Short mmCIF file of C-alpha atoms and ligand atoms in Angstrom, two decimals:
data_model
loop_
_atom_site.label_atom_id
_atom_site.label_comp_id
_atom_site.label_asym_id
_atom_site.label_seq_id
_atom_site.Cartn_x
_atom_site.Cartn_y
_atom_site.Cartn_z
CA MET A 1 78.99 124.09 112.17
CA THR A 2 78.51 123.99 108.39
CA THR A 3 75.16 125.14 107.15
CA ILE A 4 73.17 121.94 106.72
CA THR A 5 71.09 122.92 103.79
CA LYS A 6 70.56 120.99 100.71
CA ALA A 7 71.38 124.05 98.59
CA PHE A 8 74.84 124.20 100.21
CA PHE A 9 75.64 120.68 99.45
CA GLU A 10 74.23 120.94 95.92
CA SER A 11 76.50 124.02 95.33
CA LEU A 12 79.55 121.87 96.39
CA ASP A 13 78.48 119.32 93.76
CA ALA A 14 77.99 121.91 91.17
CA ALA A 15 81.63 123.09 91.72
CA ASP A 16 83.08 119.58 91.91
CA PRO A 17 85.56 118.94 89.05
CA LEU A 18 85.23 115.17 89.60
CA ALA A 19 81.40 115.19 89.35
CA PRO A 20 81.23 113.97 85.77
CA LEU A 21 83.02 110.73 86.57
CA ARG A 22 80.00 109.42 88.57
CA GLY A 23 78.37 108.65 85.19
CA GLN A 24 80.90 105.94 84.57
CA PHE A 25 79.55 103.92 87.51
CA ASP A 26 75.87 103.45 86.83
CA LEU A 27 75.03 103.47 90.49
CA GLY A 28 71.43 104.44 90.02
CA ASP A 29 69.74 105.25 93.38
CA THR A 30 72.13 103.30 95.50
CA LEU A 31 74.08 105.36 98.02
CA TYR A 32 77.32 103.41 97.90
CA PHE A 33 79.68 104.02 100.90
CA ASN A 34 81.45 100.77 100.67
CA GLY A 35 84.04 101.46 98.09
CA ASN A 36 86.85 100.56 100.55
CA SER A 37 85.58 97.07 100.54
CA LEU A 38 84.56 96.44 96.97
CA GLY A 39 84.51 99.37 94.44
CA PRO A 40 81.71 99.30 91.92
CA PRO A 41 82.44 98.45 88.19
CA PRO A 42 83.18 101.39 85.92
CA ARG A 43 81.80 101.01 82.47
CA SER A 44 85.40 100.69 81.05
CA ALA A 45 85.74 97.41 83.08
CA ARG A 46 82.36 95.91 82.05
CA ASP A 47 83.12 96.66 78.34
CA ARG A 48 86.64 95.34 78.62
CA LEU A 49 85.62 92.11 80.26
CA ARG A 50 83.11 91.40 77.63
CA GLN A 51 85.46 92.13 74.93
CA VAL A 52 88.40 90.05 76.37
CA VAL A 53 86.05 87.03 76.71
CA GLU A 54 84.65 87.33 73.34
CA SER A 55 87.36 88.66 71.00
CA GLN A 56 90.48 87.54 72.92
CA TRP A 57 89.61 84.41 74.74
CA ARG A 58 86.96 82.88 72.51
CA ALA A 59 88.33 84.01 69.12
CA GLY A 60 92.09 83.83 70.02
CA LEU A 61 92.17 80.79 72.22
CA ALA A 62 95.71 79.97 73.19
CA ARG A 63 97.00 82.40 70.48
CA GLY A 64 95.83 85.16 72.85
CA TRP A 65 99.11 84.95 74.83
CA ASP A 66 100.88 86.32 71.81
CA MET A 67 98.15 88.20 70.04
CA HIS A 68 97.13 90.16 73.04
CA ASP A 69 100.39 89.90 74.99
CA TRP A 70 98.70 88.44 77.95
CA LEU A 71 101.90 87.51 79.46
CA HIS A 72 102.90 91.06 80.08
CA LEU A 73 99.63 92.18 81.79
CA PRO A 74 101.23 92.15 85.24
CA GLU A 75 103.83 94.82 84.19
CA ARG A 76 101.36 96.75 82.12
CA VAL A 77 98.88 97.06 84.95
CA GLY A 78 101.78 97.56 87.36
CA ASP A 79 102.90 100.63 85.41
CA ARG A 80 99.48 102.19 85.48
CA ILE A 81 99.43 101.61 89.30
CA ALA A 82 102.85 103.09 89.51
CA ARG A 83 101.66 106.54 88.60
CA LEU A 84 99.12 106.46 91.49
CA ILE A 85 101.61 105.44 94.14
CA GLY A 86 104.57 107.58 93.18
CA ALA A 87 106.60 104.74 91.75
CA ALA A 88 108.57 104.46 88.51
CA PRO A 89 107.75 102.30 85.46
CA GLY A 90 109.08 98.91 86.03
CA GLU A 91 108.77 99.02 89.83
CA VAL A 92 105.36 97.52 90.19
CA VAL A 93 104.06 94.12 89.19
CA ALA A 94 100.36 93.07 89.49
CA GLY A 95 99.09 89.61 90.36
CA ASP A 96 98.27 87.40 93.31
CA SER A 97 96.27 88.44 96.38
CA THR A 98 97.53 91.10 98.84
CA SER A 99 98.23 88.50 101.38
CA VAL A 100 100.39 86.54 98.96
CA CYS A 101 102.28 89.68 97.82
CA LEU A 102 102.94 90.61 101.39
CA PHE A 103 104.28 87.17 102.06
CA LYS A 104 106.52 87.40 99.01
CA LEU A 105 108.01 90.80 99.86
CA ALA A 106 108.44 90.18 103.57
CA ALA A 107 110.08 86.87 102.91
CA ALA A 108 112.45 88.50 100.44
CA ALA A 109 113.32 91.22 102.88
CA LEU A 110 113.95 88.80 105.71
CA GLN A 111 116.15 86.62 103.57
CA SER A 112 118.32 89.60 102.64
CA THR A 113 119.62 90.33 106.16
CA GLU A 114 120.95 88.63 109.28
CA ARG A 115 118.50 90.56 111.35
CA ALA A 116 115.59 88.69 112.55
CA GLN A 117 113.08 91.13 114.00
CA VAL A 118 109.84 92.59 112.39
CA VAL A 119 108.00 95.56 113.81
CA THR A 120 104.36 96.02 112.96
CA ASP A 121 101.19 97.66 114.20
CA GLU A 122 99.24 95.68 116.67
CA ALA A 123 96.07 97.13 114.98
CA ASN A 124 97.26 95.95 111.49
CA PHE A 125 94.79 94.07 109.24
CA PRO A 126 94.64 90.41 110.40
CA THR A 127 95.90 89.00 107.09
CA ASP A 128 99.07 91.04 107.53
CA LEU A 129 99.60 89.69 111.01
CA TYR A 130 98.83 86.03 110.00
CA VAL A 131 101.29 86.27 107.10
CA LEU A 132 104.12 87.39 109.59
CA SER A 133 103.22 84.66 112.03
CA GLY A 134 103.68 82.04 109.22
CA LEU A 135 106.97 83.50 108.03
CA ARG A 136 108.22 83.27 111.67
CA GLU A 137 107.71 79.46 111.53
CA ILE A 138 109.11 78.66 108.13
CA THR A 139 112.33 80.67 107.82
CA GLY A 140 114.29 78.34 110.12
CA ARG A 141 115.47 81.36 112.05
CA ARG A 142 113.88 82.80 115.12
CA ILE A 143 111.98 85.73 113.68
CA GLU A 144 110.73 88.02 116.33
CA VAL A 145 107.45 89.90 115.48
CA LEU A 146 106.85 92.94 117.63
CA ARG A 147 103.25 94.09 117.40
CA ARG A 148 103.22 97.63 118.82
CA PRO A 149 100.59 100.27 119.44
CA VAL A 150 100.30 102.84 116.66
CA ASP A 151 102.00 105.52 118.43
CA ARG A 152 104.98 103.43 119.44
CA ILE A 153 106.11 102.13 116.11
CA ALA A 154 108.96 104.43 115.58
CA ALA A 155 110.22 104.14 119.10
CA SER A 156 110.24 100.27 118.77
CA VAL A 157 112.63 100.17 115.71
CA SER A 158 116.23 99.40 116.60
CA GLY A 159 119.48 98.09 115.08
CA GLN A 160 117.92 94.62 115.36
CA THR A 161 114.98 95.33 113.12
CA ALA A 162 115.06 93.93 109.76
CA LEU A 163 111.66 95.08 108.49
CA VAL A 164 108.90 97.44 109.50
CA THR A 165 105.55 96.48 108.02
CA LEU A 166 102.61 98.74 108.27
CA THR A 167 99.14 99.33 106.72
CA HIS A 168 99.22 103.05 105.69
CA VAL A 169 95.45 103.64 106.53
CA ASN A 170 93.88 101.50 109.20
CA PHE A 171 91.00 99.44 108.02
CA LYS A 172 88.77 100.11 111.14
CA THR A 173 89.50 103.60 112.30
CA SER A 174 90.91 105.09 109.06
CA ARG A 175 93.82 106.49 110.95
CA MET A 176 96.66 107.13 108.54
CA HIS A 177 100.25 106.64 109.46
CA ASP A 178 102.93 109.32 108.60
CA MET A 179 104.70 107.52 105.69
CA PRO A 180 107.75 109.87 105.25
CA ALA A 181 108.35 109.87 109.00
CA LEU A 182 108.08 106.18 109.60
CA THR A 183 110.07 105.36 106.52
CA ALA A 184 112.87 107.65 107.73
CA ALA A 185 112.64 106.04 111.29
CA ALA A 186 113.03 102.59 109.72
CA HIS A 187 115.95 103.73 107.64
CA ASP A 188 117.66 105.49 110.52
CA HIS A 189 118.14 102.00 112.02
CA GLY A 190 119.06 100.27 108.78
CA ALA A 191 115.76 98.54 108.50
CA LEU A 192 113.59 98.13 105.33
CA ILE A 193 109.94 99.20 105.38
CA LEU A 194 106.97 97.52 103.64
CA TRP A 195 103.73 99.57 103.23
CA ASP A 196 100.35 97.94 102.80
CA LEU A 197 98.39 100.45 100.70
CA SER A 198 95.14 98.55 100.45
CA HIS A 199 93.18 101.41 102.07
CA SER A 200 95.02 104.32 100.47
CA VAL A 201 95.62 103.67 96.79
CA GLY A 202 93.02 105.32 94.61
CA ALA A 203 92.01 107.66 97.48
CA VAL A 204 95.13 109.12 98.96
CA PRO A 205 98.07 110.50 96.93
CA LEU A 206 101.09 108.40 97.50
CA ALA A 207 104.68 109.14 96.96
CA LEU A 208 106.67 105.97 97.66
CA ASN A 209 109.87 107.02 95.90
CA ALA A 210 109.81 110.53 97.14
CA CYS A 211 109.96 109.28 100.73
CA GLY A 212 112.38 106.45 99.92
CA ALA A 213 109.94 103.59 100.68
CA ASP A 214 111.46 100.10 100.00
CA LEU A 215 108.48 97.87 99.50
CA ALA A 216 104.75 98.04 99.15
CA VAL A 217 101.72 95.98 98.38
CA GLY A 218 98.11 96.91 97.88
CA CYS A 219 94.64 95.91 96.75
CA THR A 220 92.93 96.75 93.45
CA TYR A 221 89.28 95.80 94.31
CA LYS A 222 88.77 98.61 96.89
CA PHE A 223 89.24 102.23 95.75
CA LEU A 224 90.69 101.12 92.33
CA ASN A 225 87.36 99.34 91.45
CA GLY A 226 89.18 96.45 89.74
CA GLY A 227 86.40 93.77 90.60
CA PRO A 228 85.73 91.19 93.27
CA GLY A 229 89.00 89.44 94.19
CA ALA A 230 90.98 91.41 91.60
CA PRO A 231 94.72 90.81 91.86
CA ALA A 232 96.92 92.81 94.11
CA PHE A 233 100.33 94.52 93.28
CA SER A 234 103.82 94.48 94.59
CA PHE A 235 106.19 97.39 94.54
CA VAL A 236 109.92 96.92 94.99
CA ALA A 237 112.18 100.04 94.67
CA GLN A 238 114.49 99.70 91.74
CA ARG A 239 117.53 99.84 93.98
CA HIS A 240 116.58 96.56 95.59
CA HIS A 241 115.72 94.48 92.48
CA GLN A 242 119.15 92.77 92.37
CA ARG A 243 119.47 92.28 96.05
CA LEU A 244 115.97 91.03 97.14
CA LEU A 245 115.57 87.47 95.95
CA PRO A 246 112.07 85.99 95.58
CA MET A 247 111.40 83.27 98.10
CA LEU A 248 108.12 82.13 96.50
CA ARG A 249 109.51 81.06 93.19
CA GLY A 250 107.45 80.24 90.19
CA TRP A 251 108.09 79.96 86.56
CA MET A 252 106.69 83.40 85.72
CA GLY A 253 109.51 84.86 87.76
CA HIS A 254 112.09 82.91 85.88
CA ALA A 255 114.57 84.78 83.50
CA SER A 256 113.28 82.52 80.62
CA PRO A 257 110.14 80.68 81.51
CA PHE A 258 109.64 79.10 78.16
CA GLN A 259 112.97 77.41 78.33
CA PHE A 260 111.40 75.13 80.90
CA SER A 261 114.70 74.61 82.58
CA GLY A 262 114.86 72.47 85.73
CA GLU A 263 117.08 75.13 87.35
CA TYR A 264 115.69 78.37 88.66
CA THR A 265 117.32 81.58 87.43
CA SER A 266 115.46 84.58 88.57
CA ALA A 267 114.44 87.43 86.22
CA SER A 268 116.56 90.42 86.96
CA ASP A 269 113.76 93.02 86.98
CA SER A 270 110.59 93.32 89.09
CA ARG A 271 109.11 90.33 87.05
CA ARG A 272 111.08 88.09 89.46
CA TYR A 273 108.42 88.75 92.12
CA ALA A 274 105.80 87.26 89.70
CA VAL A 275 104.94 83.61 90.54
CA GLY A 276 102.36 81.80 88.36
CA THR A 277 100.35 82.54 85.24
CA PRO A 278 98.86 86.00 85.01
CA GLU A 279 95.14 86.20 85.89
CA VAL A 280 94.20 87.52 82.50
CA LEU A 281 90.49 88.17 82.97
CA ALA A 282 90.89 89.79 86.39
CA LEU A 283 94.00 91.87 85.28
CA SER A 284 92.22 93.08 82.17
CA SER A 285 89.38 94.33 84.47
CA VAL A 286 91.81 96.08 86.65
CA ASP A 287 93.60 97.55 83.59
CA ALA A 288 90.28 99.00 82.37
CA SER A 289 89.28 100.25 85.82
CA LEU A 290 92.48 102.22 86.04
CA GLU A 291 91.49 104.16 82.88
CA VAL A 292 89.10 106.07 84.96
CA PHE A 293 92.12 107.58 86.79
CA ASP A 294 93.82 108.56 83.56
CA GLY A 295 94.25 112.40 83.65
CA ILE A 296 93.00 112.56 87.24
CA ASP A 297 95.03 114.53 89.70
CA MET A 298 95.15 112.55 92.94
CA THR A 299 95.42 115.84 94.95
CA VAL A 300 91.98 116.84 93.61
CA VAL A 301 90.57 113.37 94.71
CA ARG A 302 92.11 113.86 98.17
CA GLU A 303 90.80 117.28 98.55
CA LYS A 304 87.30 116.09 97.91
CA SER A 305 87.82 113.09 100.15
CA VAL A 306 88.89 115.20 103.07
CA ARG A 307 86.22 117.68 102.67
CA MET A 308 83.54 114.98 102.41
CA SER A 309 84.91 113.02 105.43
CA GLY A 310 85.06 116.18 107.46
CA LEU A 311 81.38 117.09 106.58
CA LEU A 312 80.22 113.58 107.23
CA MET A 313 81.79 113.64 110.67
CA GLU A 314 80.28 117.02 111.48
CA LEU A 315 76.88 115.93 110.28
CA ILE A 316 76.93 112.63 112.19
CA GLU A 317 77.88 114.35 115.39
CA HIS A 318 75.24 117.00 114.94
CA GLU A 319 72.38 114.61 113.94
CA CYS A 320 73.18 111.36 115.61
CA GLY A 321 75.41 112.30 118.55
CA GLU A 322 72.46 112.35 120.95
CA PHE A 323 71.82 108.70 119.96
CA GLY A 324 75.21 107.57 121.31
CA MET A 325 77.08 107.60 117.94
CA GLU A 326 80.75 108.35 118.22
CA ILE A 327 83.31 109.18 115.55
CA ALA A 328 86.20 106.71 115.73
CA THR A 329 88.18 108.44 112.97
CA PRO A 330 90.79 111.14 113.57
CA THR A 331 89.50 114.61 113.05
CA ASP A 332 92.87 115.94 111.91
CA PRO A 333 92.80 115.45 108.13
CA ALA A 334 96.51 114.62 108.04
CA GLN A 335 95.76 111.62 110.13
CA ARG A 336 92.78 110.12 108.30
CA GLY A 337 92.25 108.13 105.22
CA SER A 338 89.18 107.97 103.16
CA HIS A 339 86.60 106.39 105.31
CA VAL A 340 84.72 107.46 108.41
CA ALA A 341 84.08 104.96 111.20
CA VAL A 342 81.26 105.45 113.61
CA ARG A 343 80.90 103.56 116.91
CA HIS A 344 77.65 102.53 118.34
CA PRO A 345 76.73 99.46 120.46
CA GLU A 346 74.07 98.41 117.89
CA ALA A 347 76.22 99.24 114.87
CA CYS A 348 75.57 95.86 113.22
CA THR A 349 71.84 96.06 113.26
CA ILE A 350 71.89 99.74 112.23
CA MET A 351 73.91 98.83 109.31
CA GLN A 352 71.72 96.14 108.26
CA ALA A 353 68.73 98.48 108.44
CA LEU A 354 70.55 101.05 106.23
CA ILE A 355 71.48 98.46 103.69
CA ALA A 356 67.84 97.43 103.52
CA GLU A 357 67.28 101.01 102.39
CA ASN A 358 69.79 100.65 99.63
CA ILE A 359 72.37 102.72 101.59
CA ILE A 360 75.39 100.61 101.69
CA GLY A 361 78.26 100.86 104.15
CA ASP A 362 79.61 97.99 106.30
CA PHE A 363 80.12 96.77 109.77
CA ARG A 364 83.35 95.85 111.52
CA THR A 365 83.15 93.96 114.71
CA PRO A 366 82.51 94.83 117.49
CA ASP A 367 80.80 98.08 117.16
CA LEU A 368 81.91 100.03 114.04
CA MET A 369 80.02 101.19 111.02
CA ARG A 370 82.29 102.18 108.16
CA PHE A 371 81.39 104.75 105.43
CA ALA A 372 83.88 104.94 102.64
CA ILE A 373 84.42 108.15 100.77
CA ALA A 374 85.16 107.37 97.24
CA PRO A 375 85.41 110.82 95.45
CA LEU A 376 85.05 109.49 91.95
CA TYR A 377 81.44 108.60 92.25
CA LEU A 378 80.02 110.06 95.51
CA ARG A 379 78.19 113.39 95.56
CA TYR A 380 78.23 115.86 98.53
CA ALA A 381 74.36 115.63 98.54
CA ASP A 382 74.74 111.91 99.23
CA LEU A 383 76.09 112.74 102.69
CA LEU A 384 72.93 114.56 103.71
CA GLU A 385 70.83 111.72 102.62
CA LEU A 386 73.06 109.13 104.41
CA VAL A 387 72.90 111.16 107.66
CA ALA A 388 69.15 111.65 107.45
CA ALA A 389 68.71 107.96 106.97
CA LEU A 390 71.11 107.11 109.83
CA ARG A 391 69.17 109.31 112.18
CA LYS A 392 65.81 107.96 111.14
CA THR A 393 67.18 104.55 111.61
CA VAL A 394 68.64 104.98 115.00
CA GLU A 395 65.39 106.65 116.11
CA THR A 396 63.39 103.70 115.18
CA ARG A 397 65.57 101.34 117.32
CA PRO A 398 65.68 98.42 114.74
CA TRP A 399 67.60 96.25 117.28
CA GLU A 400 64.34 95.70 119.08
CA SER A 401 62.78 94.00 116.18
CA ASP A 402 63.53 90.49 114.90
CA VAL A 403 64.03 91.57 111.30
CA PHE A 404 67.73 92.19 111.44
CA ARG A 405 68.90 89.32 113.68
CA ARG A 406 70.78 87.45 111.01
CA ARG A 407 74.14 88.89 110.00
CA ALA A 408 75.58 88.32 106.55
CA THR A 409 79.02 86.57 106.64
CA VAL A 410 80.68 89.22 104.30
CA THR A 411 79.75 92.85 104.89
C1 PLP B 501 91.68 94.39 102.03
C2 PLP B 501 92.97 94.17 102.69
C3 PLP B 501 93.73 93.11 102.33
C4 PLP B 501 93.24 92.05 101.51
O1 PLP B 501 94.06 90.96 101.27
P1 PLP B 501 93.65 89.81 100.11
O2 PLP B 501 94.83 88.92 100.28
O3 PLP B 501 93.85 90.60 98.79
O4 PLP B 501 92.40 89.40 100.33
C5 PLP B 501 95.05 92.96 102.94
N1 PLP B 501 95.57 93.93 103.78
C6 PLP B 501 94.82 95.01 104.09
C7 PLP B 501 95.41 96.03 104.96
C8 PLP B 501 93.58 95.21 103.54
O5 PLP B 501 92.79 96.22 103.86
#
């Protein structure tokens, strides 16, 4: 067991190369363990939003499209994200929500083959499963969707499989799939693979091209801190740009949108996966949030994340195990992402009581508390405070009082 002394945790903070970044987030006294749901705004994003509204939108009006090159924000933001996910410039386009991006890429993949089977993880994020169920109904072919347990994915892929689609880090347990191995398993059977990076990007180093991944989508409002509802991104490996046709066709994916032609001619690069007008304010916010990652080595971020999540699990077991709290996250660092999930029958109430103390994590039904580890702004010492509060909360049995009966709809 690690020495649980304040001095030990403070010494880790003193030696942390990422510690200066916290100043960019103005978190005050809040202990924020919810960065996998909504990242806090870095100063760069707040400044940029003010500036874009005032000097670009108000002063420039429609001239902004030219003056500030708003039209190419999806590619500019995409190129910044590319560095974080091991993609090349020109392979990532930002825009639309993760759900819509997933639909776009899965539809393109299914259209490109005669095969009609999709393999996915039964514990996948619900939106990913809903998107597949919709696709099954509209393609006019009998698309079969196999939802398989996490350990049976590779064995379920066959010569019938068109597409394997997985979320890299599970939103509940934080369990992380082996991306190189599963990508290879899909390719061994001639299938494409589509990764949802929502819970990894910005926290886990990613190497899409190094492992030959075909397609990916991801979220920018979690560990990338892009802002509530900030647009998602789509990655299509360069080698597929000619072959994978967009099925959700909009004018922004046209080769020459401003010709206003009645006939659709798809752009030949990744821009073909764009659909409608770029979300200028939201993309500007994402662009500025990504500045925080400039010059940051993701392996350093990952080292801190693994160390923090390991310490947090140890502390919780040590301090709260006797109160029936169980760790639901893999203890093997190679199999976990960047949050810790803790099971307790009264998880919902305990989390509400913590939030009332300005310690913010979240609850996932039926019995999970999630604590995100966002290495850019969390301190090792925060873990000690969190666990002390967690112990104190569970000791007071808040579920026996009426104060926390009402559950917020979004936590
Ligand atoms: C957060 C998350 C999403 C979000 O989808 P939106 O359409 O952007 O709301 C999708 N998939 C996964 C795995 C997520 O964690």
